[in-house]
CSV table of C-alpha atoms and ligand atoms in Angstrom, one decimal:
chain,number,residue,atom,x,y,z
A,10,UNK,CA,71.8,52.0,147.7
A,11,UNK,CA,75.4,51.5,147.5
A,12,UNK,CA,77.5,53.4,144.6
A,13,UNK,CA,80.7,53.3,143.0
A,14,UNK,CA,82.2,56.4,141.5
A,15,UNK,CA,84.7,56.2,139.0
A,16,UNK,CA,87.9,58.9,138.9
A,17,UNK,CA,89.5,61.2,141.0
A,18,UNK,CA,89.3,64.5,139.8
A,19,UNK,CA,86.9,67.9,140.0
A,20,UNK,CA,84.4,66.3,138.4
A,21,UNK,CA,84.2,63.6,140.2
A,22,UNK,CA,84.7,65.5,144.0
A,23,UNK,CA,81.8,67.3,142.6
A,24,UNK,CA,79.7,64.4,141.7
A,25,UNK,CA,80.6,63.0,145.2
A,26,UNK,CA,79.6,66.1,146.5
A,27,UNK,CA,76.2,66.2,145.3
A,28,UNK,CA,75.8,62.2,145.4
A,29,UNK,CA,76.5,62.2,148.9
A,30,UNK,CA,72.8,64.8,149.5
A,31,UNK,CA,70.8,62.3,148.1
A,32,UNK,CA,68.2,60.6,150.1
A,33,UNK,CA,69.1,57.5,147.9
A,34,UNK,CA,72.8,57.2,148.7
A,35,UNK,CA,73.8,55.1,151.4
A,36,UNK,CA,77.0,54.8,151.4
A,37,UNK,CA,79.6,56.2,148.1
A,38,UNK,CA,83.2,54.8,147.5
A,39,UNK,CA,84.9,56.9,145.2
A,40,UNK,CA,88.1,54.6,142.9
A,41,UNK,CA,90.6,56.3,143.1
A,42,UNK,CA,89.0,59.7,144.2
A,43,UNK,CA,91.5,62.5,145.9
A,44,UNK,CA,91.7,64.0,148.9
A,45,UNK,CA,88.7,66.0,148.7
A,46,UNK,CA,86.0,63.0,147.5
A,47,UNK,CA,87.0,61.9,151.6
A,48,UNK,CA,85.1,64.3,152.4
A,49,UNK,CA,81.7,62.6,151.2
A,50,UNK,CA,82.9,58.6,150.8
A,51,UNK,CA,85.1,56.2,150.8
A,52,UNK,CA,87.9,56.4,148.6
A,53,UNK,CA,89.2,53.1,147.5
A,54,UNK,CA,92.6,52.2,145.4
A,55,UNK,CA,91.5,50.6,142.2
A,56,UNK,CA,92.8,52.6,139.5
A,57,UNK,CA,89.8,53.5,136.8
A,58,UNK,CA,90.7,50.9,133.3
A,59,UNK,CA,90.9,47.9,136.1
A,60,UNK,CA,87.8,46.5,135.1
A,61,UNK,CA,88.5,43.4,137.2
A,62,UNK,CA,89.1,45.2,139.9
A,63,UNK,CA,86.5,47.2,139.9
A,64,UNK,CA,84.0,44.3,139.1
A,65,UNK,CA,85.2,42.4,142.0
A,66,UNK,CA,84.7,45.8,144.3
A,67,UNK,CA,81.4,46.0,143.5
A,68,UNK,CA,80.7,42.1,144.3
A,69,UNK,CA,81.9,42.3,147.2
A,70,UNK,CA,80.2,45.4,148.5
A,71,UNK,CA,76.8,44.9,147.4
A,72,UNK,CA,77.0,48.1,145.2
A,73,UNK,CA,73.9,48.7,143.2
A,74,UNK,CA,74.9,51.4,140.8
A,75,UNK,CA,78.4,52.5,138.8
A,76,UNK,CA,79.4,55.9,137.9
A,77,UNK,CA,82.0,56.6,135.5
A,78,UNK,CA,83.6,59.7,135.2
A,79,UNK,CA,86.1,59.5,132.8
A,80,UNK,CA,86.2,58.4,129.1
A,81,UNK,CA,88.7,56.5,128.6
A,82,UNK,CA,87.3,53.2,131.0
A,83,UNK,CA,84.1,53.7,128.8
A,84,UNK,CA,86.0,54.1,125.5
A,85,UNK,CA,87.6,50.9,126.5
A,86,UNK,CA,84.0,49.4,127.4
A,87,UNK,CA,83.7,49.4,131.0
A,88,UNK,CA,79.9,49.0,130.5
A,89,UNK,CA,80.1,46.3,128.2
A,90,UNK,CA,82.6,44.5,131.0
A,91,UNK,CA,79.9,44.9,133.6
A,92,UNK,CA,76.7,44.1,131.0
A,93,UNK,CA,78.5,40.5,129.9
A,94,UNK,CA,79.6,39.1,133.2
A,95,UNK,CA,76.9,37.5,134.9
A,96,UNK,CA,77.8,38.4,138.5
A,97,UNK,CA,78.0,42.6,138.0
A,98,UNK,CA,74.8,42.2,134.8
A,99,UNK,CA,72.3,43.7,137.6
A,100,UNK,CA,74.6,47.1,138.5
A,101,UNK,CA,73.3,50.4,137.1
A,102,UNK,CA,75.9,51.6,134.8
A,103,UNK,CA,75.9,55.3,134.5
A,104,UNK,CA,77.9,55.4,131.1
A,105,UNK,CA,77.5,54.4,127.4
A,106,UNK,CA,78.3,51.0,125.6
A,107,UNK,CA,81.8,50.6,124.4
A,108,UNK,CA,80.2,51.2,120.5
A,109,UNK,CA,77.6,54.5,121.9
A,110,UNK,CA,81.7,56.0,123.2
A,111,UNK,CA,83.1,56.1,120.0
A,112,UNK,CA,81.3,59.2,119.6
A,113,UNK,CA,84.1,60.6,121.6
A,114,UNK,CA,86.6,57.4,121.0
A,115,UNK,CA,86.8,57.9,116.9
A,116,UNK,CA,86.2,61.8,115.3
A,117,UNK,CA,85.6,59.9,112.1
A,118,UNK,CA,82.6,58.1,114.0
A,119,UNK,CA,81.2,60.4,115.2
A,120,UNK,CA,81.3,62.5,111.8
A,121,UNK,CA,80.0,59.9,109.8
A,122,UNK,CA,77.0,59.5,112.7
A,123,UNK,CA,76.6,63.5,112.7
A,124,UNK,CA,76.3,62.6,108.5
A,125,UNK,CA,73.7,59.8,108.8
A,126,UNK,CA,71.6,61.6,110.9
A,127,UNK,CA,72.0,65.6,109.3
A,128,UNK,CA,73.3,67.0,112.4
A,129,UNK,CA,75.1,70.4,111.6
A,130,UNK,CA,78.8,70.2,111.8
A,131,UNK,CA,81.9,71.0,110.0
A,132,UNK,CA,82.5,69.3,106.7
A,133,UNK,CA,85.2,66.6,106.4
A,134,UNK,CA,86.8,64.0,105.1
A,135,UNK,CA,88.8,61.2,106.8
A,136,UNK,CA,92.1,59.6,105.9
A,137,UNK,CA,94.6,57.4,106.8
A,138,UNK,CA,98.0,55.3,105.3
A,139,UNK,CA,95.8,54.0,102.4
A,140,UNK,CA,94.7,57.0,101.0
A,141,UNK,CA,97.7,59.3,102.4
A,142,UNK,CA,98.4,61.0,98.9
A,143,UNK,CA,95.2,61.9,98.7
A,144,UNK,CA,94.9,63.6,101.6
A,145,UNK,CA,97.8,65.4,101.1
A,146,UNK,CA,96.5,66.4,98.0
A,147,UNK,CA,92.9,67.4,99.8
A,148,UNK,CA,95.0,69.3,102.6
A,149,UNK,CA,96.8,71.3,99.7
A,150,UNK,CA,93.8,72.5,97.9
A,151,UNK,CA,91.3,73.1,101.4
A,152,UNK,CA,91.3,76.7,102.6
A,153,UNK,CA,92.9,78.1,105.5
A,154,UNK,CA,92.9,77.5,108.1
A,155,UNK,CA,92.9,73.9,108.5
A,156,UNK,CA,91.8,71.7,111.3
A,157,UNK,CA,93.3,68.3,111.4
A,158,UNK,CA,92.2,65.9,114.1
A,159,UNK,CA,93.6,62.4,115.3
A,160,UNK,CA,90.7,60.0,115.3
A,161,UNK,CA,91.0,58.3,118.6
A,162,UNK,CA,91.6,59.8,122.2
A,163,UNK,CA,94.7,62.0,122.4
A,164,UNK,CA,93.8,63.4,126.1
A,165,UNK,CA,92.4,66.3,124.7
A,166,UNK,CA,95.5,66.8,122.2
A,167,UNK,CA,94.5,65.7,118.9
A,168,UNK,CA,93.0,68.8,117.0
A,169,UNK,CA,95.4,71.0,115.8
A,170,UNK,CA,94.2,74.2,113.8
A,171,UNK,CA,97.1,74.9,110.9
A,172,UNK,CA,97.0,78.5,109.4
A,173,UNK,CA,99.3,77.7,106.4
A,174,UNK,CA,99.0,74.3,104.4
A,175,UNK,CA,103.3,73.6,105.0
A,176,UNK,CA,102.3,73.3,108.8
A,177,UNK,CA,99.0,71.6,107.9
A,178,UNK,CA,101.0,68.8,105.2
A,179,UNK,CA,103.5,68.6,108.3
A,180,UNK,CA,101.3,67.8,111.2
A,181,UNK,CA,99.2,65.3,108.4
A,182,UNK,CA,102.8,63.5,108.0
A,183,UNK,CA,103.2,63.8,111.7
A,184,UNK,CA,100.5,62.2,112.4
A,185,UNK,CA,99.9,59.2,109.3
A,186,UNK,CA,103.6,58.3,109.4
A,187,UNK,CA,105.0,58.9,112.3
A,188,UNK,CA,102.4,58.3,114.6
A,189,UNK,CA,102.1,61.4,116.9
A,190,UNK,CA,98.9,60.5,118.0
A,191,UNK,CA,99.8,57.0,118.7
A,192,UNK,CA,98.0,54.0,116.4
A,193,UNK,CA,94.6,55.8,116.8
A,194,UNK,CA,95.6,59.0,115.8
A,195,UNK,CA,97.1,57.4,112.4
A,196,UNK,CA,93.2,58.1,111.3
A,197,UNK,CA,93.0,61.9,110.7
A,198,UNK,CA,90.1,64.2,110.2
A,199,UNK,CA,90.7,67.3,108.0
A,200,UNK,CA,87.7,69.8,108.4
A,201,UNK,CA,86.3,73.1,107.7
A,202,UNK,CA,87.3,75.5,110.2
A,203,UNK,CA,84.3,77.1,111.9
A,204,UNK,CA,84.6,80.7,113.3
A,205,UNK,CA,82.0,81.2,116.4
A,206,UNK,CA,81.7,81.7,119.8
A,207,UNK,CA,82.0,77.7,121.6
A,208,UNK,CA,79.3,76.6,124.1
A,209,UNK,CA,79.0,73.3,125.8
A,210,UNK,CA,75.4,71.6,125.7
A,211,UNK,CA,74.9,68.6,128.2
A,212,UNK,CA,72.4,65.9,127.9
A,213,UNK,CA,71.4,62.8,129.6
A,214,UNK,CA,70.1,60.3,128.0
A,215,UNK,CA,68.6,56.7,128.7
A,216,UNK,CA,68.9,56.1,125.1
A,217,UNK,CA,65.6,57.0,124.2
A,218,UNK,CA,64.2,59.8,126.6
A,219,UNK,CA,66.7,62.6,127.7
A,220,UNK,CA,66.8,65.6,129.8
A,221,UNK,CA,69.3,68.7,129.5
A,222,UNK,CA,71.2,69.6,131.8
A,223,UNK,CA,72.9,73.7,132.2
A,224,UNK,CA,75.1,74.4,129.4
A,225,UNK,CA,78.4,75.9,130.0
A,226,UNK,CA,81.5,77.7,128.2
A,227,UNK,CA,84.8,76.6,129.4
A,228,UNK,CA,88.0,78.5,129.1
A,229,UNK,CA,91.1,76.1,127.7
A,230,UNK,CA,93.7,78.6,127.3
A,231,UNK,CA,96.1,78.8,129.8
A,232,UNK,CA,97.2,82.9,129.7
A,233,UNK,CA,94.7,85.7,130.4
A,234,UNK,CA,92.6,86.8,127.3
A,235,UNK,CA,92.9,82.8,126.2
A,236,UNK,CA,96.5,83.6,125.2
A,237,UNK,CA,99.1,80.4,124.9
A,238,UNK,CA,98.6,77.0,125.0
A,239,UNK,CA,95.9,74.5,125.6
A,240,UNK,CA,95.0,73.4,128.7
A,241,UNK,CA,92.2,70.5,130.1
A,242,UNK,CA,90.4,74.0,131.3
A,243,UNK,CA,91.1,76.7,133.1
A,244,UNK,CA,87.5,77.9,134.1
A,245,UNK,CA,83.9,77.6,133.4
A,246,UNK,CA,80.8,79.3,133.7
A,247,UNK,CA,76.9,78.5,133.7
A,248,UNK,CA,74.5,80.2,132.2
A,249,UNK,CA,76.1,81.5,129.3
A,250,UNK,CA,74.4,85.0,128.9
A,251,UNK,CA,74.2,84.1,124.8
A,252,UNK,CA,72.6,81.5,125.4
A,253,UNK,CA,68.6,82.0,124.9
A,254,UNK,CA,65.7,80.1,125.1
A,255,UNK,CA,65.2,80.4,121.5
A,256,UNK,CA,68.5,79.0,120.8
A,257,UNK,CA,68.7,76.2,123.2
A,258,UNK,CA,65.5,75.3,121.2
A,259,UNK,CA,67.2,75.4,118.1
A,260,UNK,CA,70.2,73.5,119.6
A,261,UNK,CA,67.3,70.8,121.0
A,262,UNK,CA,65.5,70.5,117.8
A,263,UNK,CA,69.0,70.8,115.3
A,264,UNK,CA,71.3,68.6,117.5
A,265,UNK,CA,69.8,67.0,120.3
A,266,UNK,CA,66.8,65.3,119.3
A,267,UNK,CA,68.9,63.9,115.6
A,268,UNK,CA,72.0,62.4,118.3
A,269,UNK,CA,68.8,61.0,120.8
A,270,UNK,CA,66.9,59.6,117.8
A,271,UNK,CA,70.0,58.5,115.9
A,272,UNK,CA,71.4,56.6,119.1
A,273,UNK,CA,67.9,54.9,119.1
A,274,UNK,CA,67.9,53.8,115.7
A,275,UNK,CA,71.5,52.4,115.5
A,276,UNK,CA,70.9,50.3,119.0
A,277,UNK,CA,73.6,52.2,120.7
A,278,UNK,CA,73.3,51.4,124.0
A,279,UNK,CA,73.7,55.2,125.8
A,280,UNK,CA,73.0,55.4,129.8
A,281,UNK,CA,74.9,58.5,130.1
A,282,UNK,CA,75.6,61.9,129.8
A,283,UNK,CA,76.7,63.3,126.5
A,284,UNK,CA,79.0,66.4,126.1
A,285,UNK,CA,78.3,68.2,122.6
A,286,UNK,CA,80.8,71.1,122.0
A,287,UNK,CA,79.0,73.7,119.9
A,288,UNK,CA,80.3,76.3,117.9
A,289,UNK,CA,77.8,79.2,117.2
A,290,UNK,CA,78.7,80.5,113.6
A,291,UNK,CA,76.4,83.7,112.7
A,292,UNK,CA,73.1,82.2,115.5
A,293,UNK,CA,73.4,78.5,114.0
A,294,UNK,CA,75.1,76.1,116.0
A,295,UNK,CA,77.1,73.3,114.6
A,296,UNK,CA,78.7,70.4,116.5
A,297,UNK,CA,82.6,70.3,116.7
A,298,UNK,CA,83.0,67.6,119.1
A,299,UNK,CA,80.7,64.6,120.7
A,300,UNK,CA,82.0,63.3,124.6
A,301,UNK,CA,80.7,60.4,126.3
A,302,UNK,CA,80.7,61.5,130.0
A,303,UNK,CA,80.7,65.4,131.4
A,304,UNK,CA,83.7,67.7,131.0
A,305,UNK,CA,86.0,68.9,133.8
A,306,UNK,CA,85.6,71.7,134.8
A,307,UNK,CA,82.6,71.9,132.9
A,308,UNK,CA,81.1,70.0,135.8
A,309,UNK,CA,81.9,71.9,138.5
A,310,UNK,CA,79.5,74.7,137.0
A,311,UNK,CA,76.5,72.9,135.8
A,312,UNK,CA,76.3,70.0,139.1
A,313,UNK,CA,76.1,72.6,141.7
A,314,UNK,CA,73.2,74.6,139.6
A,315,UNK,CA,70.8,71.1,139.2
A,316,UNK,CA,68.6,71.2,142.0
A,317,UNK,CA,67.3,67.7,141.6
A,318,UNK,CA,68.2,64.3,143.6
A,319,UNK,CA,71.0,63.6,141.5
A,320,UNK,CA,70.7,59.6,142.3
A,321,UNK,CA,66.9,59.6,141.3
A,322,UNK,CA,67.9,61.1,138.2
A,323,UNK,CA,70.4,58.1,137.9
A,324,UNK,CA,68.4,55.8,138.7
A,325,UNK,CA,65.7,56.7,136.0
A,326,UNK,CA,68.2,57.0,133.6
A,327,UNK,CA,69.4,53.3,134.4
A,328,UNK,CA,66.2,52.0,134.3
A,329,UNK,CA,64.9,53.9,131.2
A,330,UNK,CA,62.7,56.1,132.5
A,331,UNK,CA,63.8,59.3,131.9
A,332,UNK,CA,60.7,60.5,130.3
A,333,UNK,CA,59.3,60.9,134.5
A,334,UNK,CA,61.7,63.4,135.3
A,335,UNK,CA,61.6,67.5,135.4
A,336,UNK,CA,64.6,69.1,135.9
A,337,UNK,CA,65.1,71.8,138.0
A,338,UNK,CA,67.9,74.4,137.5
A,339,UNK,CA,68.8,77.2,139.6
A,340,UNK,CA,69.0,80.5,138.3
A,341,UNK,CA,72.2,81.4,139.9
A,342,UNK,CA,75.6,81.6,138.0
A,343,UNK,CA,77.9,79.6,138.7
A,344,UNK,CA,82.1,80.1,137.6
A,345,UNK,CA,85.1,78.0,138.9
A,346,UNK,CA,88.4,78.7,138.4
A,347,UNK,CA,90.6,76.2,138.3
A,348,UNK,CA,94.2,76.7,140.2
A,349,UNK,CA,96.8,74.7,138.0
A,350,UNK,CA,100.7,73.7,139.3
A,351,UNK,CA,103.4,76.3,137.9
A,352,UNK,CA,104.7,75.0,134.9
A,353,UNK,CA,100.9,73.2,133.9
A,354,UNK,CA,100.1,72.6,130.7
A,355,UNK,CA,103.8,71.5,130.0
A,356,UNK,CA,105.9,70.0,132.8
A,357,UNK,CA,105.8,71.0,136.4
A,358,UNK,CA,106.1,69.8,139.8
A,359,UNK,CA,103.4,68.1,142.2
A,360,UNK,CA,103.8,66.7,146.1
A,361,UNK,CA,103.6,70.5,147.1
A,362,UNK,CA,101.7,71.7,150.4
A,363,UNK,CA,98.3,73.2,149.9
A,364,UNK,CA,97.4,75.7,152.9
A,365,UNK,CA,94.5,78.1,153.5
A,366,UNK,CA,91.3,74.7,152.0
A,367,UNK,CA,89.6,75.4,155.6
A,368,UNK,CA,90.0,78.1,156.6
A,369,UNK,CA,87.1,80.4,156.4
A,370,UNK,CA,85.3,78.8,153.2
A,371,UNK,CA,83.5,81.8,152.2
A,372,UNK,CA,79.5,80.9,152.3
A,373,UNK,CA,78.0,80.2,148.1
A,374,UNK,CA,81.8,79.0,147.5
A,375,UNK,CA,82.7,75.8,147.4
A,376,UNK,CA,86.7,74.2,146.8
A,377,UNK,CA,86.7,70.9,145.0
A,378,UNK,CA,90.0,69.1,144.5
A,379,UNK,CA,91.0,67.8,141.1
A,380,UNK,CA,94.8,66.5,141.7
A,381,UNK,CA,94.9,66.5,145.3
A,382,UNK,CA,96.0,63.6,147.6
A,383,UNK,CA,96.2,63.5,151.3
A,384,UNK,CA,99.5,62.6,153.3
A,385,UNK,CA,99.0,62.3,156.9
A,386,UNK,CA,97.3,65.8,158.0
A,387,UNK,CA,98.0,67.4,154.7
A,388,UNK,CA,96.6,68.1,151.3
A,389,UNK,CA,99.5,67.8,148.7
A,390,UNK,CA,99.7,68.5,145.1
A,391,UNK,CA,99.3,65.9,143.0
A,392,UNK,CA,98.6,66.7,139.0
A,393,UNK,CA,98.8,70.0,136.9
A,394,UNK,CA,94.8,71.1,137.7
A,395,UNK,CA,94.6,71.2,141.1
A,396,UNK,CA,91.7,72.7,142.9
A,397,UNK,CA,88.4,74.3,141.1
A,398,UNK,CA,87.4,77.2,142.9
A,399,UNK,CA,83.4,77.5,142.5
A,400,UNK,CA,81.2,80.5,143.4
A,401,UNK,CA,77.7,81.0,142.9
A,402,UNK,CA,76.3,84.6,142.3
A,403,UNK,CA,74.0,86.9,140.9
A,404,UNK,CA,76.1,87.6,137.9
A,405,UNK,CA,79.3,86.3,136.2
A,406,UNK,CA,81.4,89.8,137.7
A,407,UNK,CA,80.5,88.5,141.4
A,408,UNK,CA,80.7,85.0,140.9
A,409,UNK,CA,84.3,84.8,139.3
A,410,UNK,CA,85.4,87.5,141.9
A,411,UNK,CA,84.3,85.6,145.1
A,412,UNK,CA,86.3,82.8,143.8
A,413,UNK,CA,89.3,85.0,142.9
A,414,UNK,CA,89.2,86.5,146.3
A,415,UNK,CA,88.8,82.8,147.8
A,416,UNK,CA,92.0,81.4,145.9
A,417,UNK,CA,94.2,84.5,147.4
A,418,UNK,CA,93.6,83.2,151.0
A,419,UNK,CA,94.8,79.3,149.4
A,420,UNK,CA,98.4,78.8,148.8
A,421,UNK,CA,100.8,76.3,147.0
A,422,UNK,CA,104.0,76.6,145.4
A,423,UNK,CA,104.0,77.7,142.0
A,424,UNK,CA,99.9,78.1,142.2
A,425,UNK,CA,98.2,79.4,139.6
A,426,UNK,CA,94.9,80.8,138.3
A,427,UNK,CA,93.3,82.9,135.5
A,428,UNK,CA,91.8,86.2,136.9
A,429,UNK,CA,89.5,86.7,134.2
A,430,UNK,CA,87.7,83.8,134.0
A,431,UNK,CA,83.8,84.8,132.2
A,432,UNK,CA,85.8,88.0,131.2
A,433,UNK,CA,83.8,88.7,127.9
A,434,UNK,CA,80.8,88.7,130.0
A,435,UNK,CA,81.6,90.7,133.0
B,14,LIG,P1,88.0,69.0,120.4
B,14,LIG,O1,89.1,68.2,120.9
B,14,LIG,O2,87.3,68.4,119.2
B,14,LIG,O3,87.1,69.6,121.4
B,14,LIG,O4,88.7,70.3,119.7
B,14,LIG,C1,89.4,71.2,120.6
B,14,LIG,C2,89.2,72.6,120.2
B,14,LIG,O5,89.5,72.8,118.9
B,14,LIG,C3,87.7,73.0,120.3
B,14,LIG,O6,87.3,73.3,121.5
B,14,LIG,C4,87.7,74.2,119.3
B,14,LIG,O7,88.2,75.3,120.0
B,14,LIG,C5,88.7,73.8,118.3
B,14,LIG,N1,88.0,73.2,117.1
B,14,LIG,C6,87.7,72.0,116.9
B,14,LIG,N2,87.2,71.8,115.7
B,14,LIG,C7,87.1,73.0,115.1
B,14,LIG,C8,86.6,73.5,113.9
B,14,LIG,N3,86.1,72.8,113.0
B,14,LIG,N4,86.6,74.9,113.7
B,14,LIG,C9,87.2,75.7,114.6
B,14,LIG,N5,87.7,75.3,115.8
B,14,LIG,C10,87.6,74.0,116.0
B,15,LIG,N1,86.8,70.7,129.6
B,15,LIG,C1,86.8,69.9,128.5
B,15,LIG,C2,86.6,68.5,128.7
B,15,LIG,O1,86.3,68.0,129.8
B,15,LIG,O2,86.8,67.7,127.7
C-alpha cells in the first residue's frame, strides 16, 4: 500500500525508518519530512495543518493509509477532515478524532475524563475569567508548590510549577488576563504537585483493544543533571530499569485499561497511539499528562526496540482488530541523545553545515534527523533539536556512550548535546 506520513521531525525520520521495512509498504511520502526521511520516501511540500492539501495528496496518489505525527493537525481534527469527506472516508487514519485529542488539546478534559473514569492523578480544579477571584482565592490557600497549567496546547509550554503563591497569583494573572497562553491558555488548571520519579507509558489503541508499546523516560532539561530550562527533550531511554513487570501491571490495570474502557464508553473515536506521562509517587503511579500521538524523542527509543511489522500493526489498528496482535519487544536498551543548535531552548541560529552523518555510522547506531533540510549536497540546520543520536546496547552506560562517541565525529556550529543522558542509571 501507499502511505502518507505526517511531520518532519525525529519521530517521524524514525517512523519512516521502520515504515519503510515493512513488507506492506510500497511506496512512503513523508509531508514535509527533513533531510533524513529521503532516505526511506518521498518527501513532499505540504505543510502538516493543510488538510486540503493533504486530502488532495492522498487522492491523487492512491494512498491507502495516513500517519500523523504531530498533535496539533489532530487537535485541529485532521481525522475528522479525512472521515467526513467522501473522497479520502476509505484512508486508514492512524490518529484520534478531533473530540478523543482533547485529551492532550484541553488539561481540563482530560482531568475531568481521568475523574469520570477513577484514573489516579493529581487533584485539581479548573478556572477561567468567570470564576478568576476564586481562583485566586484557591491559589492563595493551596500548598506549595503549585502547578498551574494552560488548558489548551502551548507547544509544550503551558505548565509552570510556582514555589511561592506571589509567583503562582502572577503567572494565574498572566495567564486569565493577559493571555500568555493565547485564548486557550485563558482556561488554567491549578493542581497538586506530585513528587516522583516521571515515566512515559505508550499504548495503541483501536479504541477498544490495545497493545503497549516500550515505555520510556525522557530528559527535558536542557543542562547536565536536568539543570536550566525546559526543552522539547534532550534524551530518552528504553527500558527504564524501575520499571518492573509488577508495575507495568499496576500501570495496565490502574491507568490503561480505565483510559481504553473510558474511550469506549464515551464514543471517542481513538485510532492512535496515546502518550500517558506518569509520575511514580512512593510505587503508585498517577497520570500527569495524556498525548494523542508519540513523543519526540520518546520515539526514537521505543520504534527501534518493536520488532513487529510496524504497518501490520497499523493496519489492525485501523481496522479494529488489535485484539490479533502480539507484540514483540527487544530486550536491548535503547538511548538517543538529541544534538540541539547553540542557543536552543531560547533563540538561536539554524542554516548551519552538518558534517561527519556518513561517515563511518557506527554498527547498532543509528542518526535520525529532526530539524534538518537538505540544500544541494548538504545537510543544513534547520530548528533548535537537530539530530537524535540512537544506540542500542546491553545496558544504559554502553548505549548512551556509543552515541556520545558517535556525536563527537558529527559537527555543526554551536552543536550541542547532554553527556549524561540515562545518568541516574548508569
Ligand atoms: P506536561 O506539559 O503536562 O507534560 O507537564 C510538563 C512537566 O511538568 C511534566 O513532565 C512534569 O515534569 C511537570 N508536571 C506536570 N504536572 C505535574 C504535577 N502535578 N506535579 C509535579 N510535576 C508536574
Ligand atoms: N518529549 C515530550 C513530548 O513529545 O511531548
Amino acid at each position: 500500500m501507499k502511505i502518507l506520513l505526517v511531520g518532519g521531525g525525529g519521530r517521524e525520520h524514525t517512523l519512516a525508518w521502520k515504515i519503510s521495512q515493512s513488507k506492506l509498504c510500497d511506496k512512503l511520502f513523508i509531508a514535509p519530512g527533513n533531510a533524513g526521511t529521503t532516505q526511506f520516501g518521498e518527501n513532499v511540500a505540504i505543510t502538516v495543518n493543510d488538510f486540503e492539501a493533504l486530502a488532495q495528496f492522498c487522492i491523487n496518489n492512491s494512498i491507502a493509509m495516513l500517519i500523523v505525527g504531530p498533535e496539533e493537525p489532530l487537535v485541529k481534527g485532521i481525522y475528522n477532515f479525512f472521515k467526513e469527506n467522501p473522497s479520502t472516508a476509505h484512508i486508514q487514519v492512524i490518529g484520534p478524532s478531533k473530540q478523543a485529542s482533547q485529551l492532550e488539546g484541553s488539561k481540563a478534559f482530560a482531568k475531568a475524563f481521568m475523574d469520570r473514569h477513577n484514573i489516579p492523578t493529581a487533584k485539581y480544579k479548573e478556572f477561567d475569567a468567570a470564576s478568576y477571584e476564586e481562583g485566586m482565592q484557591y491559589i492563595r490557600n493551596h500548598p506549595l508548590p503549585i502547578v498551574l497549567k494552560a488548558d489548551g496546547l502551548a507547544a509544550g509550554k503551558g505548565v509552570i510549577i510556582c514555589n511561592n503563591h506571589i509567583e503562582a497569583l502572577a503567572e494565574f494573572q498572566l495567564m486569565i488576563q493577559h493571555s500568555k497562553f493565547g485564548e486557550a491558555g485563558k482556561r488554567v488548571v491549578v493542581e497538586q504537585f506530585l513528587d516522583g520519579i516521571e515515566v512515559s507509558v505508550f499504548v495503541l489503541t483501536d479504541g477498544k483493544n490495545y497493545v503497549v508499546l516500550p515505555e520510556a523516560k525522557d530528559y527535558k532539561k536542557i543542562g547536565v543533571g536536568d539543570k536550566g530550562p525546559n526543552t522539547g527533550g534532550m534524551g530518552a531511554v528504553s527500558p527504564v530499569p524501575f520499571v518492573t513487570a509488577a508495575y507495568m501491571e499496576t500501570v495496565t490495570q490502574k491507568i490503561i485499561k480505565p483510559t481504553i474502557d473510558g474511550l469506549q464508553k464515551e464514543s471517542l473515536d481513538y485510532k492512535g497511539f496515546v502518550f500517558i506521562g506518569l509520575i511514580n509517587v512512593e510505587g503508585e503511579p498517577f497520570v500527569i499528562e495524556y498525548n494523542c500521538r508519540l513523543g519526540d524523542p520518546e520515539t526514537e527509543v521505543i520504534i527501534p526496540r518493536i520488532e513487529n511489522d510496524l504497518i501490520e500493526v497499523l493496519s489492525a489498528t485501523a481496522q479494529q482488530r488489535l485484539n490479533e496482535i502480539d507484540i514483540a519487544i527487544s530486550k536491548q536498551t535503547v538511548v538517543a541523545v538529541m544534538a540541539v543548535s547553540g542557543g536552543y531552548p531560547n533563540e538561536h541560529e539554524t542554516g548551519k553545515v552538518i558534517t561527519g552523518l556518513t561517515d563511518s555510522v557506527l554498527e547498532g547506531t543509528i542518526i535520525f534527523h529532526a530539524g534538518t533540510k537538505q540544500e544541494g549536497d548538504k545537510v543544513l540546520t534547520n530548528g533548535g533539536r537537530v539530530l537524535a543520536v540512537t544506540s542500542f546496547g546491553n545496558n544504559i552506560a554502553e548505549a548512551a556512550e556509543q552515541s556520545n562517541y558517535m556525536l563527537e565525529q558529527i559537527h555543526f556550529d554551536g552543536i550541542y548535546y547532554r553527556e549524561d543522558i540515562g545518568y541516574e542509571f548508569r
